[in-house]
């Protein structure tokens, strides 16, 4: 039957009796009917593979029919809904058939499913589950027989079908993929019990899943999680409640990033667990909590603030010597020792950082996350200890120097002691620098699920499941470093020579003035400290914010340079420009046609006409367009006496109106 001979249904016509059972794309419920998709051997191979129930133990709760397949078997055992089983059956057949169609070279047995296709699909589908098991140190429940075992393909299909059925009926739990991994882990374990004919210790009979019965998976698994999510939505008060007062999908999902989910939720699911509570005793935030406070400005950019404060202190010490260049002041031992005070400031700033972390993330600390609270307290104590240690060592340096009235050998030894302590203090920063320069090492450390690495990195950050091993490459890190080196070098040079150094002279003069009477109230008598503060305050404020100006300037320069070398927005070649100029001249003086003539005998034109008409006729069969619209949109067939392709009528409407207007204009002129 040709395309033009195909009968077109009219509106309101009933479906063909052979398609009485609804389907989406492939009617795999009846492979004997005449449907185009069932003519492909790959579809028949996938359908035949999932139909091989074989000698599997029959479900004890529902009657078993010979035409049922592996998905029906899982649906009856684990309580999945019938429509979910139908949808996932079609989904699986489409995946496997499409994969086998792309297989090169094609398999010798076209009517049988290739084992490599199924194995690759299983690995891709269960990749997140496998990573999750490795992350938590749990053994995967996907246990396949040896390669030559005849039941290997069937068992592999069972694991794949089980995951698809869980995903198809999980509803909003799809936004919590590790929660699905937890569910799949235990249901796969129950599947293994069924395959092994395991005897239940409580009943003394063959094991049956905890989700058995009609709608068992929906009622026993999905509903408790859904009710919990619904309760959290109510606590959010349409997003107006504080972020720390309710859990979103990320918080629920991150609960399954630790082994405590096995101890608290258990299996079968313990509804009395505090994870399912919606009151004050429920599980709180697990990964990150956003406190709406002004201090987030300092906490989010803490490294930048630390860098600006430390450089300002060092630049002020060096500029106070009033040398022409800063490196000339570094030749003095007094200046060298004064610069050691930046370590005291640095340790103090770390203490402030720890306080900010504790103040903004205290909501994460709960009975289940005690170690997080311990780490917050330890970080504050360690930072405070370093501040005291540096202060004591620094005081001992000057006490020795003042007692000897010179930089004696003993004083220099105390300087070395201070430097050794400073080296220990900056070791974490040096390690972070090495890992930044060599990103592949950091990727390996983050992706490795070794307990020893977890203990070594526990002090620096919380262990997470997602976002590991996604560091930029070495080349990108070098470019990023060069950009910020240029920005910081320009900013600090400008700040030193044009902001800090020019104020040293006036500051010295103000401090040396005596017996000055001010009209305002003097908080410090016999000094000019208030005047010095007023002098430095605007400069310090500009110093803290002009980083944005330098960043904007260098971002524009870097972006322009990248665009220039990438030829963004420019013509490709001079030859391209020349061809366009010649084409415009031809069009202006009528030396050429604006478009090339397409003859109807050309292969591409004929192929396009066939595909186009097939699409239009299919739209008519689906009752999306009418007969009149079909006639306007179809491409007329070729004729022996017409050499050019005849376009659809709706494309010629504008040309027809233009021709009529020109004819009308000519008629009026005559």
mmCIF file of C-alpha atoms in Angstrom, residues 275-437:
data_model
loop_
_atom_site.group_PDB
_atom_site.id
_atom_site.type_symbol
_atom_site.label_atom_id
_atom_site.label_comp_id
_atom_site.label_asym_id
_atom_site.label_seq_id
_atom_site.Cartn_x
_atom_site.Cartn_y
_atom_site.Cartn_z
ATOM 1 C CA UNK A 275 13.458 10.455 59.867
ATOM 2 C CA UNK A 276 9.704 10.273 59.211
ATOM 3 C CA UNK A 277 8.790 12.698 62.011
ATOM 4 C CA UNK A 278 7.511 16.137 61.083
ATOM 5 C CA UNK A 279 7.796 17.646 64.559
ATOM 6 C CA UNK A 280 10.725 19.005 66.528
ATOM 7 C CA UNK A 281 12.221 15.523 67.059
ATOM 8 C CA UNK A 282 12.635 14.908 63.344
ATOM 9 C CA UNK A 283 15.977 14.625 61.559
ATOM 10 C CA UNK A 284 17.259 18.106 60.776
ATOM 11 C CA UNK A 285 19.563 19.450 58.119
ATOM 12 C CA UNK A 286 22.329 17.109 57.028
ATOM 13 C CA UNK A 287 24.651 18.869 54.558
ATOM 14 C CA UNK A 288 24.249 22.629 54.447
ATOM 15 C CA UNK A 289 21.976 25.179 56.063
ATOM 16 C CA UNK A 290 21.539 28.740 54.880
ATOM 17 C CA UNK A 291 21.323 31.256 57.696
ATOM 18 C CA UNK A 292 19.959 34.561 56.458
ATOM 19 C CA UNK A 293 22.462 36.868 58.069
ATOM 20 C CA UNK A 294 24.754 39.699 57.069
ATOM 21 C CA UNK A 295 27.742 37.666 58.252
ATOM 22 C CA UNK A 296 27.442 35.452 55.179
ATOM 23 C CA UNK A 297 29.185 38.240 53.261
ATOM 24 C CA UNK A 298 32.303 37.614 55.342
ATOM 25 C CA UNK A 299 31.956 33.843 55.606
ATOM 26 C CA UNK A 300 31.437 33.274 51.879
ATOM 27 C CA UNK A 301 34.492 35.367 50.940
ATOM 28 C CA UNK A 302 36.605 34.613 53.997
ATOM 29 C CA UNK A 303 39.784 33.897 52.019
ATOM 30 C CA UNK A 304 39.566 37.242 50.252
ATOM 31 C CA UNK A 305 39.035 39.105 53.519
ATOM 32 C CA UNK A 306 41.985 37.305 55.125
ATOM 33 C CA UNK A 307 44.217 38.138 52.163
ATOM 34 C CA UNK A 308 43.263 41.823 52.189
ATOM 35 C CA UNK A 309 43.770 42.191 55.938
ATOM 36 C CA UNK A 310 47.139 40.420 55.977
ATOM 37 C CA UNK A 311 48.481 42.422 53.042
ATOM 38 C CA UNK A 312 47.295 45.690 54.562
ATOM 39 C CA UNK A 313 49.133 44.875 57.775
ATOM 40 C CA UNK A 314 52.327 43.867 55.958
ATOM 41 C CA UNK A 315 52.194 46.862 53.598
ATOM 42 C CA UNK A 316 51.708 49.279 56.489
ATOM 43 C CA UNK A 317 54.715 47.841 58.348
ATOM 44 C CA UNK A 318 56.928 48.085 55.269
ATOM 45 C CA UNK A 319 55.704 51.542 54.241
ATOM 46 C CA UNK A 320 56.305 52.882 57.751
ATOM 47 C CA UNK A 321 60.058 52.750 57.066
ATOM 48 C CA UNK A 322 59.572 55.332 54.264
ATOM 49 C CA UNK A 323 61.962 53.662 51.836
ATOM 50 C CA UNK A 324 61.674 54.232 48.104
ATOM 51 C CA UNK A 325 60.925 50.573 47.331
ATOM 52 C CA UNK A 326 59.388 47.989 49.685
ATOM 53 C CA UNK A 327 62.184 45.433 49.326
ATOM 54 C CA UNK A 328 64.646 47.994 50.710
ATOM 55 C CA UNK A 329 62.779 48.027 54.022
ATOM 56 C CA UNK A 330 63.016 44.238 54.259
ATOM 57 C CA UNK A 331 66.768 44.481 54.757
ATOM 58 C CA UNK A 332 66.181 45.684 58.331
ATOM 59 C CA UNK A 333 65.890 42.976 60.989
ATOM 60 C CA UNK A 334 63.323 45.011 62.945
ATOM 61 C CA UNK A 335 61.006 45.094 59.929
ATOM 62 C CA UNK A 336 61.511 41.377 59.352
ATOM 63 C CA UNK A 337 60.481 40.602 62.909
ATOM 64 C CA UNK A 338 57.533 43.004 62.762
ATOM 65 C CA UNK A 339 56.279 41.173 59.682
ATOM 66 C CA UNK A 340 56.020 38.017 61.783
ATOM 67 C CA UNK A 341 52.949 39.580 63.408
ATOM 68 C CA UNK A 342 50.937 38.598 60.325
ATOM 69 C CA UNK A 343 50.956 35.031 61.668
ATOM 70 C CA UNK A 344 49.349 36.237 64.887
ATOM 71 C CA UNK A 345 46.726 38.076 62.842
ATOM 72 C CA UNK A 346 46.276 35.059 60.576
ATOM 73 C CA UNK A 347 45.654 32.742 63.525
ATOM 74 C CA UNK A 348 43.220 35.245 64.997
ATOM 75 C CA UNK A 349 41.352 35.447 61.691
ATOM 76 C CA UNK A 350 41.126 31.654 61.641
ATOM 77 C CA UNK A 351 39.502 31.844 65.039
ATOM 78 C CA UNK A 352 37.004 34.374 63.684
ATOM 79 C CA UNK A 353 36.356 32.060 60.714
ATOM 80 C CA UNK A 354 35.619 29.146 63.037
ATOM 81 C CA UNK A 355 33.203 31.299 65.034
ATOM 82 C CA UNK A 356 31.417 32.351 61.828
ATOM 83 C CA UNK A 357 31.188 28.708 60.704
ATOM 84 C CA UNK A 358 29.734 27.663 64.028
ATOM 85 C CA UNK A 359 27.326 30.607 64.055
ATOM 86 C CA UNK A 360 25.957 29.912 60.582
ATOM 87 C CA UNK A 361 26.009 26.090 60.595
ATOM 88 C CA UNK A 362 25.022 25.267 64.172
ATOM 89 C CA UNK A 363 21.643 23.983 62.934
ATOM 90 C CA UNK A 364 23.415 20.984 61.399
ATOM 91 C CA UNK A 365 24.509 19.706 64.799
ATOM 92 C CA UNK A 366 22.156 17.073 66.156
ATOM 93 C CA UNK A 367 22.267 13.739 67.918
ATOM 94 C CA UNK A 368 23.187 12.091 64.618
ATOM 95 C CA UNK A 369 25.884 14.635 63.722
ATOM 96 C CA UNK A 370 27.779 15.019 66.972
ATOM 97 C CA UNK A 371 31.140 14.837 65.226
ATOM 98 C CA UNK A 372 30.267 17.958 63.268
ATOM 99 C CA UNK A 373 29.798 19.891 66.498
ATOM 100 C CA UNK A 374 33.025 18.425 67.875
ATOM 101 C CA UNK A 375 34.886 19.594 64.779
ATOM 102 C CA UNK A 376 33.494 23.130 65.134
ATOM 103 C CA UNK A 377 34.647 23.332 68.755
ATOM 104 C CA UNK A 378 38.067 21.835 67.996
ATOM 105 C CA UNK A 379 38.676 24.265 65.143
ATOM 106 C CA UNK A 380 37.951 27.220 67.423
ATOM 107 C CA UNK A 381 40.190 25.824 70.157
ATOM 108 C CA UNK A 382 43.054 25.082 67.753
ATOM 109 C CA UNK A 383 42.865 28.543 66.163
ATOM 110 C CA UNK A 384 42.829 30.204 69.585
ATOM 111 C CA UNK A 385 45.770 28.046 70.675
ATOM 112 C CA UNK A 386 47.792 29.077 67.629
ATOM 113 C CA UNK A 387 47.054 32.736 68.357
ATOM 114 C CA UNK A 388 48.340 32.357 71.909
ATOM 115 C CA UNK A 389 51.395 30.344 70.812
ATOM 116 C CA UNK A 390 52.409 32.907 68.212
ATOM 117 C CA UNK A 391 51.852 35.730 70.686
ATOM 118 C CA UNK A 392 54.058 34.053 73.291
ATOM 119 C CA UNK A 393 56.836 33.230 70.799
ATOM 120 C CA UNK A 394 56.735 36.749 69.396
ATOM 121 C CA UNK A 395 56.956 38.297 72.855
ATOM 122 C CA UNK A 396 59.951 36.084 73.697
ATOM 123 C CA UNK A 397 61.778 37.390 70.605
ATOM 124 C CA UNK A 398 61.500 41.022 71.665
ATOM 125 C CA UNK A 399 62.198 40.298 75.318
ATOM 126 C CA UNK A 400 65.462 38.586 74.340
ATOM 127 C CA UNK A 401 66.378 41.415 71.970
ATOM 128 C CA UNK A 402 65.619 44.104 74.553
ATOM 129 C CA UNK A 403 67.620 42.318 77.221
ATOM 130 C CA UNK A 404 70.616 41.924 74.891
ATOM 131 C CA UNK A 405 70.047 45.405 73.344
ATOM 132 C CA UNK A 406 70.882 43.869 69.967
ATOM 133 C CA UNK A 407 69.925 41.016 67.655
ATOM 134 C CA UNK A 408 72.069 38.451 69.384
ATOM 135 C CA UNK A 409 72.420 34.761 68.595
ATOM 136 C CA UNK A 410 69.817 33.866 71.225
ATOM 137 C CA UNK A 411 67.335 36.319 69.735
ATOM 138 C CA UNK A 412 67.908 34.886 66.259
ATOM 139 C CA UNK A 413 67.340 31.377 67.626
ATOM 140 C CA UNK A 414 63.983 32.475 68.981
ATOM 141 C CA UNK A 415 63.144 33.860 65.541
ATOM 142 C CA UNK A 416 63.935 30.433 64.073
ATOM 143 C CA UNK A 417 61.692 28.806 66.667
ATOM 144 C CA UNK A 418 58.891 31.140 65.635
ATOM 145 C CA UNK A 419 59.463 30.307 61.943
ATOM 146 C CA UNK A 420 59.346 26.564 62.667
ATOM 147 C CA UNK A 421 55.993 27.005 64.386
ATOM 148 C CA UNK A 422 54.815 29.113 61.442
ATOM 149 C CA UNK A 423 55.838 26.336 59.030
ATOM 150 C CA UNK A 424 53.694 23.837 60.929
ATOM 151 C CA UNK A 425 50.858 26.368 60.875
ATOM 152 C CA UNK A 426 50.927 26.796 57.069
ATOM 153 C CA UNK A 427 51.332 23.086 56.208
ATOM 154 C CA UNK A 428 47.572 22.704 55.473
ATOM 155 C CA UNK A 429 47.720 25.710 53.141
ATOM 156 C CA UNK A 430 50.775 24.267 51.377
ATOM 157 C CA UNK A 431 48.995 20.936 50.912
ATOM 158 C CA UNK A 432 45.971 22.736 49.473
ATOM 159 C CA UNK A 433 48.291 24.572 47.068
ATOM 160 C CA UNK A 434 49.899 21.320 45.925
ATOM 161 C CA UNK A 435 46.494 19.717 45.364
ATOM 162 C CA UNK A 436 45.418 22.793 43.409
ATOM 163 C CA UNK A 437 48.478 22.615 41.168
#
